[in-house]
Amino acid sequence: IYGFVVNSSGDKSLATIINGTKGKTLLEQGDLDGAIEAYKQYVKLNPSNADAHNNLGIAYTKKNKPDEAIIEVKEAIRLSPDSMDFHENLANICLNQGKLDEAEETFEEMLRINPDYQTKNILNALNIIYSKKGMYDKIIENCRWLIGIEPADIDSRNNLAAACYEKGLYGEAKLQVNRILEIDSNNTKAQELLKKLKTTEAEEVSEKKQAAFIRDGSSTPPIFIKFPLQETEARADEYN
Protein backbone atom coordinates (compact mmCIF):
# COMPACT_ATOMS: atom_id res chain seq x y z
CA ILE A 1 0.00 0.00 0.00
CA TYR A 2 2.92 2.36 0.65
CA GLY A 3 4.71 1.70 -2.60
CA PHE A 4 5.71 4.53 -4.90
CA VAL A 5 3.35 4.25 -7.83
CA VAL A 6 3.24 6.03 -11.18
CA ASN A 7 0.77 4.73 -13.72
CA SER A 8 1.63 4.11 -17.36
CA SER A 9 0.01 7.30 -18.58
CA GLY A 10 2.49 9.32 -16.61
CA ASP A 11 -0.23 10.69 -14.36
CA LYS A 12 1.48 11.52 -11.05
CA SER A 13 -1.63 12.22 -8.97
CA LEU A 14 -1.88 8.67 -7.58
CA ALA A 15 1.79 8.62 -6.65
CA THR A 16 1.56 11.94 -4.86
CA ILE A 17 -1.54 10.88 -2.94
CA ILE A 18 0.07 7.60 -1.85
CA ASN A 19 3.31 9.23 -0.73
CA GLY A 20 1.47 12.06 0.99
CA THR A 21 -0.62 9.56 2.94
CA LYS A 22 2.45 7.47 3.63
CA GLY A 23 4.41 10.44 4.96
CA LYS A 24 1.58 11.51 7.25
CA THR A 25 1.08 7.98 8.59
CA LEU A 26 4.78 7.32 9.16
CA LEU A 27 5.19 10.70 10.83
CA GLU A 28 2.35 9.89 13.21
CA GLN A 29 3.91 6.47 13.92
CA GLY A 30 7.27 8.05 14.70
CA ASP A 31 9.07 6.53 11.71
CA LEU A 32 10.92 9.73 10.89
CA ASP A 33 13.28 8.31 8.28
CA GLY A 34 10.36 6.76 6.43
CA ALA A 35 8.30 9.93 6.68
CA ILE A 36 11.16 12.07 5.39
CA GLU A 37 11.71 9.79 2.41
CA ALA A 38 8.00 9.69 1.59
CA TYR A 39 7.63 13.47 1.76
CA LYS A 40 10.80 13.98 -0.29
CA GLN A 41 9.27 11.79 -3.00
CA TYR A 42 6.01 13.70 -2.68
CA VAL A 43 7.52 17.17 -3.13
CA LYS A 44 9.60 15.91 -6.04
CA LEU A 45 6.38 15.06 -7.85
CA ASN A 46 4.42 18.02 -6.55
CA PRO A 47 6.92 20.80 -5.65
CA SER A 48 4.24 23.49 -5.40
CA ASN A 49 2.44 21.79 -2.49
CA ALA A 50 3.11 24.02 0.50
CA ASP A 51 1.64 21.57 3.03
CA ALA A 52 4.04 18.86 1.89
CA HIS A 53 7.06 21.11 2.36
CA ASN A 54 5.81 22.12 5.78
CA ASN A 55 5.23 18.49 6.81
CA LEU A 56 8.68 17.55 5.56
CA GLY A 57 10.01 20.40 7.70
CA ILE A 58 8.18 18.97 10.72
CA ALA A 59 9.70 15.54 10.07
CA TYR A 60 13.18 17.07 9.83
CA THR A 61 12.54 18.97 13.07
CA LYS A 62 11.60 15.78 14.90
CA LYS A 63 14.71 14.13 13.41
CA ASN A 64 16.78 16.98 14.92
CA LYS A 65 17.77 18.38 11.54
CA PRO A 66 16.81 22.03 12.03
CA ASP A 67 18.71 23.43 9.05
CA GLU A 68 16.86 21.15 6.62
CA ALA A 69 13.61 21.87 8.45
CA ILE A 70 14.07 25.63 8.06
CA ILE A 71 14.68 25.26 4.32
CA GLU A 72 11.46 23.27 3.83
CA VAL A 73 9.26 25.49 6.00
CA LYS A 74 10.62 28.60 4.29
CA GLU A 75 9.65 27.04 0.97
CA ALA A 76 6.17 26.39 2.36
CA ILE A 77 5.96 30.08 3.32
CA ARG A 78 7.16 31.14 -0.12
CA LEU A 79 4.36 29.10 -1.67
CA SER A 80 1.76 30.23 0.87
CA PRO A 81 2.98 33.50 2.43
CA ASP A 82 -0.15 34.16 4.48
CA SER A 83 -0.17 30.81 6.30
CA MET A 84 0.14 31.53 9.99
CA ASP A 85 0.82 27.86 10.75
CA PHE A 86 3.90 27.85 8.52
CA HIS A 87 5.22 31.09 10.03
CA GLU A 88 4.63 29.74 13.51
CA ASN A 89 6.53 26.55 12.72
CA LEU A 90 9.46 28.54 11.34
CA ALA A 91 9.52 30.88 14.33
CA ASN A 92 9.48 28.01 16.81
CA ILE A 93 12.22 26.09 15.01
CA CYS A 94 14.40 29.20 14.97
CA LEU A 95 13.65 29.95 18.62
CA ASN A 96 14.56 26.42 19.70
CA GLN A 97 17.82 26.69 17.75
CA GLY A 98 18.75 30.00 19.36
CA LYS A 99 18.28 31.91 16.08
CA LEU A 100 16.73 34.77 18.00
CA ASP A 101 16.82 37.43 15.29
CA GLU A 102 15.10 35.20 12.75
CA ALA A 103 12.53 34.00 15.28
CA GLU A 104 11.80 37.58 16.30
CA GLU A 105 11.42 38.67 12.69
CA THR A 106 9.03 35.79 11.94
CA PHE A 107 6.82 36.36 14.99
CA GLU A 108 6.63 40.07 14.20
CA GLU A 109 5.73 39.23 10.59
CA MET A 110 2.85 37.14 11.93
CA LEU A 111 1.52 40.18 13.77
CA ARG A 112 1.74 42.21 10.57
CA ILE A 113 -0.08 39.56 8.52
CA ASN A 114 -2.87 39.02 11.04
CA PRO A 115 -2.83 41.09 14.25
CA ASP A 116 -5.74 39.06 15.66
CA TYR A 117 -4.11 35.63 15.30
CA GLN A 118 -3.11 34.25 18.73
CA THR A 119 -1.85 37.70 19.68
CA LYS A 120 -1.21 36.85 23.30
CA ASN A 121 0.81 33.72 22.45
CA ILE A 122 2.87 35.58 19.87
CA LEU A 123 3.60 38.48 22.22
CA ASN A 124 4.59 36.05 24.98
CA ALA A 125 6.92 34.26 22.56
CA LEU A 126 8.41 37.62 21.59
CA ASN A 127 8.85 38.43 25.28
CA ILE A 128 10.98 35.29 25.67
CA ILE A 129 13.18 36.50 22.82
CA TYR A 130 13.32 40.07 24.16
CA SER A 131 14.31 38.75 27.57
CA LYS A 132 17.20 36.74 26.11
CA LYS A 133 18.31 39.86 24.22
CA GLY A 134 17.88 42.22 27.20
CA MET A 135 15.19 44.24 25.40
CA TYR A 136 13.17 45.00 28.53
CA ASP A 137 11.48 48.10 27.09
CA LYS A 138 9.82 45.88 24.48
CA ILE A 139 8.63 43.46 27.17
CA ILE A 140 7.19 46.33 29.19
CA GLU A 141 5.35 47.65 26.14
CA ASN A 142 3.91 44.23 25.27
CA CYS A 143 2.86 43.41 28.81
CA ARG A 144 1.18 46.76 29.38
CA TRP A 145 -0.83 46.17 26.22
CA LEU A 146 -1.81 42.65 27.31
CA ILE A 147 -2.82 43.83 30.78
CA GLY A 148 -4.90 46.57 29.21
CA ILE A 149 -6.85 43.86 27.37
CA GLU A 150 -7.00 41.46 30.34
CA PRO A 151 -6.29 43.13 33.72
CA ALA A 152 -6.29 39.80 35.58
CA ASP A 153 -3.55 38.35 33.34
CA ILE A 154 -1.12 37.22 36.05
CA ASP A 155 1.52 35.92 33.63
CA SER A 156 1.75 39.30 31.89
CA ARG A 157 1.91 41.11 35.22
CA ASN A 158 4.72 38.81 36.35
CA ASN A 159 6.60 39.44 33.11
CA LEU A 160 6.03 43.18 33.45
CA ALA A 161 7.23 43.17 37.05
CA ALA A 162 10.37 41.20 36.15
CA ALA A 163 11.17 43.52 33.22
CA CYS A 164 10.65 46.60 35.37
CA TYR A 165 12.97 45.13 38.00
CA GLU A 166 15.69 44.56 35.40
CA LYS A 167 15.26 48.15 34.19
CA GLY A 168 15.54 49.49 37.74
CA LEU A 169 11.89 50.58 37.79
CA TYR A 170 11.42 49.19 41.27
CA GLY A 171 8.32 51.22 42.08
CA GLU A 172 6.34 49.82 39.15
CA ALA A 173 7.74 46.33 39.75
CA LYS A 174 6.49 46.45 43.33
CA LEU A 175 3.12 47.80 42.21
CA GLN A 176 2.68 44.86 39.83
CA VAL A 177 3.81 42.32 42.42
CA ASN A 178 1.32 43.65 44.96
CA ARG A 179 -1.45 43.52 42.35
CA ILE A 180 -0.58 39.90 41.54
CA LEU A 181 -0.66 38.93 45.21
CA GLU A 182 -4.06 40.55 45.55
CA ILE A 183 -5.30 38.24 42.78
CA ASP A 184 -3.31 35.18 43.88
CA SER A 185 -1.69 35.42 47.30
CA ASN A 186 0.24 32.17 46.72
CA ASN A 187 1.85 33.17 43.43
CA THR A 188 5.43 31.91 43.74
CA LYS A 189 6.99 34.18 41.10
CA ALA A 190 5.51 37.28 42.68
CA GLN A 191 6.61 36.21 46.16
CA GLU A 192 10.18 35.59 44.98
CA LEU A 193 10.36 38.93 43.19
CA LEU A 194 8.96 40.70 46.26
CA LYS A 195 11.84 39.26 48.31
CA LYS A 196 14.33 40.53 45.74
CA LEU A 197 12.69 43.96 45.79
CA LYS A 198 12.93 44.14 49.60
CA THR A 199 16.60 43.14 49.46
CA THR A 200 17.27 45.75 46.78
CA GLU A 201 15.45 48.43 48.79
CA ALA A 202 17.48 47.57 51.89
CA GLU A 203 20.71 47.79 49.91
CA GLU A 204 19.69 51.15 48.46
CA VAL A 205 18.90 52.52 51.93
CA SER A 206 22.27 51.32 53.18
CA GLU A 207 24.08 52.94 50.25
CA LYS A 208 22.24 56.22 50.76
CA LYS A 209 23.15 56.26 54.46
CA GLN A 210 26.80 55.65 53.69
CA ALA A 211 26.78 58.34 50.99
CA ALA A 212 25.18 60.81 53.42
CA PHE A 213 27.77 59.87 56.06
CA ILE A 214 30.60 60.78 53.66
CA ARG A 215 28.93 63.95 52.35
CA ASP A 216 28.54 65.27 55.89
CA GLY A 217 32.34 65.49 56.14
CA SER A 218 32.68 62.52 58.44
CA SER A 219 35.68 60.32 58.14
CA THR A 220 35.57 57.09 56.24
CA PRO A 221 33.67 54.48 58.24
CA PRO A 222 36.03 52.38 60.33
CA ILE A 223 37.21 49.11 58.84
CA PHE A 224 36.84 46.20 61.20
CA ILE A 225 39.49 43.55 60.63
CA LYS A 226 38.37 40.00 61.29
CA PHE A 227 41.31 37.88 62.35
CA PRO A 228 41.24 34.14 61.67
CA LEU A 229 40.15 32.12 64.71
CA GLN A 230 43.63 30.77 65.55
CA GLU A 231 45.21 34.20 65.24
CA THR A 232 42.48 35.69 67.45
CA GLU A 233 43.11 33.06 70.11
CA ALA A 234 46.87 33.72 69.89
CA ARG A 235 46.34 37.44 70.38
CA ALA A 236 44.12 36.71 73.35
CA ASP A 237 46.92 34.61 74.88
CA GLU A 238 49.28 37.59 74.62
CA TYR A 239 47.15 39.47 77.13
CA ASN A 240 46.90 36.58 79.63
Coordinates of C-alpha atoms in Angstrom, one line a residue:
I1 CA 0.0 0.0 0.0
Y2 CA 2.9 2.4 0.6
G3 CA 4.7 1.7 -2.6
F4 CA 5.7 4.5 -4.9
V5 CA 3.3 4.2 -7.8
V6 CA 3.2 6.0 -11.2
N7 CA 0.8 4.7 -13.7
S8 CA 1.6 4.1 -17.4
S9 CA 0.0 7.3 -18.6
G10 CA 2.5 9.3 -16.6
D11 CA -0.2 10.7 -14.4
K12 CA 1.5 11.5 -11.0
S13 CA -1.6 12.2 -9.0
L14 CA -1.9 8.7 -7.6
A15 CA 1.8 8.6 -6.7
T16 CA 1.6 11.9 -4.9
I17 CA -1.5 10.9 -2.9
I18 CA 0.1 7.6 -1.9
N19 CA 3.3 9.2 -0.7
G20 CA 1.5 12.1 1.0
T21 CA -0.6 9.6 2.9
K22 CA 2.5 7.5 3.6
G23 CA 4.4 10.4 5.0
K24 CA 1.6 11.5 7.3
T25 CA 1.1 8.0 8.6
L26 CA 4.8 7.3 9.2
L27 CA 5.2 10.7 10.8
E28 CA 2.3 9.9 13.2
Q29 CA 3.9 6.5 13.9
G30 CA 7.3 8.0 14.7
D31 CA 9.1 6.5 11.7
L32 CA 10.9 9.7 10.9
D33 CA 13.3 8.3 8.3
G34 CA 10.4 6.8 6.4
A35 CA 8.3 9.9 6.7
I36 CA 11.2 12.1 5.4
E37 CA 11.7 9.8 2.4
A38 CA 8.0 9.7 1.6
Y39 CA 7.6 13.5 1.8
K40 CA 10.8 14.0 -0.3
Q41 CA 9.3 11.8 -3.0
Y42 CA 6.0 13.7 -2.7
V43 CA 7.5 17.2 -3.1
K44 CA 9.6 15.9 -6.0
L45 CA 6.4 15.1 -7.8
N46 CA 4.4 18.0 -6.5
P47 CA 6.9 20.8 -5.7
S48 CA 4.2 23.5 -5.4
N49 CA 2.4 21.8 -2.5
A50 CA 3.1 24.0 0.5
D51 CA 1.6 21.6 3.0
A52 CA 4.0 18.9 1.9
H53 CA 7.1 21.1 2.4
N54 CA 5.8 22.1 5.8
N55 CA 5.2 18.5 6.8
L56 CA 8.7 17.5 5.6
G57 CA 10.0 20.4 7.7
I58 CA 8.2 19.0 10.7
A59 CA 9.7 15.5 10.1
Y60 CA 13.2 17.1 9.8
T61 CA 12.5 19.0 13.1
K62 CA 11.6 15.8 14.9
K63 CA 14.7 14.1 13.4
N64 CA 16.8 17.0 14.9
K65 CA 17.8 18.4 11.5
P66 CA 16.8 22.0 12.0
D67 CA 18.7 23.4 9.0
E68 CA 16.9 21.1 6.6
A69 CA 13.6 21.9 8.5
I70 CA 14.1 25.6 8.1
I71 CA 14.7 25.3 4.3
E72 CA 11.5 23.3 3.8
V73 CA 9.3 25.5 6.0
K74 CA 10.6 28.6 4.3
E75 CA 9.7 27.0 1.0
A76 CA 6.2 26.4 2.4
I77 CA 6.0 30.1 3.3
R78 CA 7.2 31.1 -0.1
L79 CA 4.4 29.1 -1.7
S80 CA 1.8 30.2 0.9
P81 CA 3.0 33.5 2.4
D82 CA -0.1 34.2 4.5
S83 CA -0.2 30.8 6.3
M84 CA 0.1 31.5 10.0
D85 CA 0.8 27.9 10.8
F86 CA 3.9 27.9 8.5
H87 CA 5.2 31.1 10.0
E88 CA 4.6 29.7 13.5
N89 CA 6.5 26.5 12.7
L90 CA 9.5 28.5 11.3
A91 CA 9.5 30.9 14.3
N92 CA 9.5 28.0 16.8
I93 CA 12.2 26.1 15.0
C94 CA 14.4 29.2 15.0
L95 CA 13.7 30.0 18.6
N96 CA 14.6 26.4 19.7
Q97 CA 17.8 26.7 17.8
G98 CA 18.7 30.0 19.4
K99 CA 18.3 31.9 16.1
L100 CA 16.7 34.8 18.0
D101 CA 16.8 37.4 15.3
E102 CA 15.1 35.2 12.8
A103 CA 12.5 34.0 15.3
E104 CA 11.8 37.6 16.3
E105 CA 11.4 38.7 12.7
T106 CA 9.0 35.8 11.9
F107 CA 6.8 36.4 15.0
E108 CA 6.6 40.1 14.2
E109 CA 5.7 39.2 10.6
M110 CA 2.9 37.1 11.9
L111 CA 1.5 40.2 13.8
R112 CA 1.7 42.2 10.6
I113 CA -0.1 39.6 8.5
N114 CA -2.9 39.0 11.0
P115 CA -2.8 41.1 14.2
D116 CA -5.7 39.1 15.7
Y117 CA -4.1 35.6 15.3
Q118 CA -3.1 34.2 18.7
T119 CA -1.9 37.7 19.7
K120 CA -1.2 36.8 23.3
N121 CA 0.8 33.7 22.5
I122 CA 2.9 35.6 19.9
L123 CA 3.6 38.5 22.2
N124 CA 4.6 36.0 25.0
A125 CA 6.9 34.3 22.6
L126 CA 8.4 37.6 21.6
N127 CA 8.9 38.4 25.3
I128 CA 11.0 35.3 25.7
I129 CA 13.2 36.5 22.8
Y130 CA 13.3 40.1 24.2
S131 CA 14.3 38.8 27.6
K132 CA 17.2 36.7 26.1
K133 CA 18.3 39.9 24.2
G134 CA 17.9 42.2 27.2
M135 CA 15.2 44.2 25.4
Y136 CA 13.2 45.0 28.5
D137 CA 11.5 48.1 27.1
K138 CA 9.8 45.9 24.5
I139 CA 8.6 43.5 27.2
I140 CA 7.2 46.3 29.2
E141 CA 5.4 47.7 26.1
N142 CA 3.9 44.2 25.3
C143 CA 2.9 43.4 28.8
R144 CA 1.2 46.8 29.4
W145 CA -0.8 46.2 26.2
L146 CA -1.8 42.6 27.3
I147 CA -2.8 43.8 30.8
G148 CA -4.9 46.6 29.2
I149 CA -6.9 43.9 27.4
E150 CA -7.0 41.5 30.3
P151 CA -6.3 43.1 33.7
A152 CA -6.3 39.8 35.6
D153 CA -3.5 38.3 33.3
I154 CA -1.1 37.2 36.0
D155 CA 1.5 35.9 33.6
S156 CA 1.7 39.3 31.9
R157 CA 1.9 41.1 35.2
N158 CA 4.7 38.8 36.4
N159 CA 6.6 39.4 33.1
L160 CA 6.0 43.2 33.5
A161 CA 7.2 43.2 37.1
A162 CA 10.4 41.2 36.1
A163 CA 11.2 43.5 33.2
C164 CA 10.7 46.6 35.4
Y165 CA 13.0 45.1 38.0
E166 CA 15.7 44.6 35.4
K167 CA 15.3 48.2 34.2
G168 CA 15.5 49.5 37.7
L169 CA 11.9 50.6 37.8
Y170 CA 11.4 49.2 41.3
G171 CA 8.3 51.2 42.1
E172 CA 6.3 49.8 39.2
A173 CA 7.7 46.3 39.8
K174 CA 6.5 46.4 43.3
L175 CA 3.1 47.8 42.2
Q176 CA 2.7 44.9 39.8
V177 CA 3.8 42.3 42.4
N178 CA 1.3 43.6 45.0
R179 CA -1.4 43.5 42.3
I180 CA -0.6 39.9 41.5
L181 CA -0.7 38.9 45.2
E182 CA -4.1 40.5 45.5
I183 CA -5.3 38.2 42.8
D184 CA -3.3 35.2 43.9
S185 CA -1.7 35.4 47.3
N186 CA 0.2 32.2 46.7
N187 CA 1.9 33.2 43.4
T188 CA 5.4 31.9 43.7
K189 CA 7.0 34.2 41.1
A190 CA 5.5 37.3 42.7
Q191 CA 6.6 36.2 46.2
E192 CA 10.2 35.6 45.0
L193 CA 10.4 38.9 43.2
L194 CA 9.0 40.7 46.3
K195 CA 11.8 39.3 48.3
K196 CA 14.3 40.5 45.7
L197 CA 12.7 44.0 45.8
K198 CA 12.9 44.1 49.6
T199 CA 16.6 43.1 49.5
T200 CA 17.3 45.8 46.8
E201 CA 15.4 48.4 48.8
A202 CA 17.5 47.6 51.9
E203 CA 20.7 47.8 49.9
E204 CA 19.7 51.1 48.5
V205 CA 18.9 52.5 51.9
S206 CA 22.3 51.3 53.2
E207 CA 24.1 52.9 50.2
K208 CA 22.2 56.2 50.8
K209 CA 23.1 56.3 54.5
Q210 CA 26.8 55.7 53.7
A211 CA 26.8 58.3 51.0
A212 CA 25.2 60.8 53.4
F213 CA 27.8 59.9 56.1
I214 CA 30.6 60.8 53.7
R215 CA 28.9 63.9 52.3
D216 CA 28.5 65.3 55.9
G217 CA 32.3 65.5 56.1
S218 CA 32.7 62.5 58.4
S219 CA 35.7 60.3 58.1
T220 CA 35.6 57.1 56.2
P221 CA 33.7 54.5 58.2
P222 CA 36.0 52.4 60.3
I223 CA 37.2 49.1 58.8
F224 CA 36.8 46.2 61.2
I225 CA 39.5 43.6 60.6
K226 CA 38.4 40.0 61.3
F227 CA 41.3 37.9 62.4
P228 CA 41.2 34.1 61.7
L229 CA 40.2 32.1 64.7
Q230 CA 43.6 30.8 65.6
E231 CA 45.2 34.2 65.2
T232 CA 42.5 35.7 67.4
E233 CA 43.1 33.1 70.1
A234 CA 46.9 33.7 69.9
R235 CA 46.3 37.4 70.4
A236 CA 44.1 36.7 73.4
D237 CA 46.9 34.6 74.9
E238 CA 49.3 37.6 74.6
Y239 CA 47.2 39.5 77.1
N240 CA 46.9 36.6 79.6

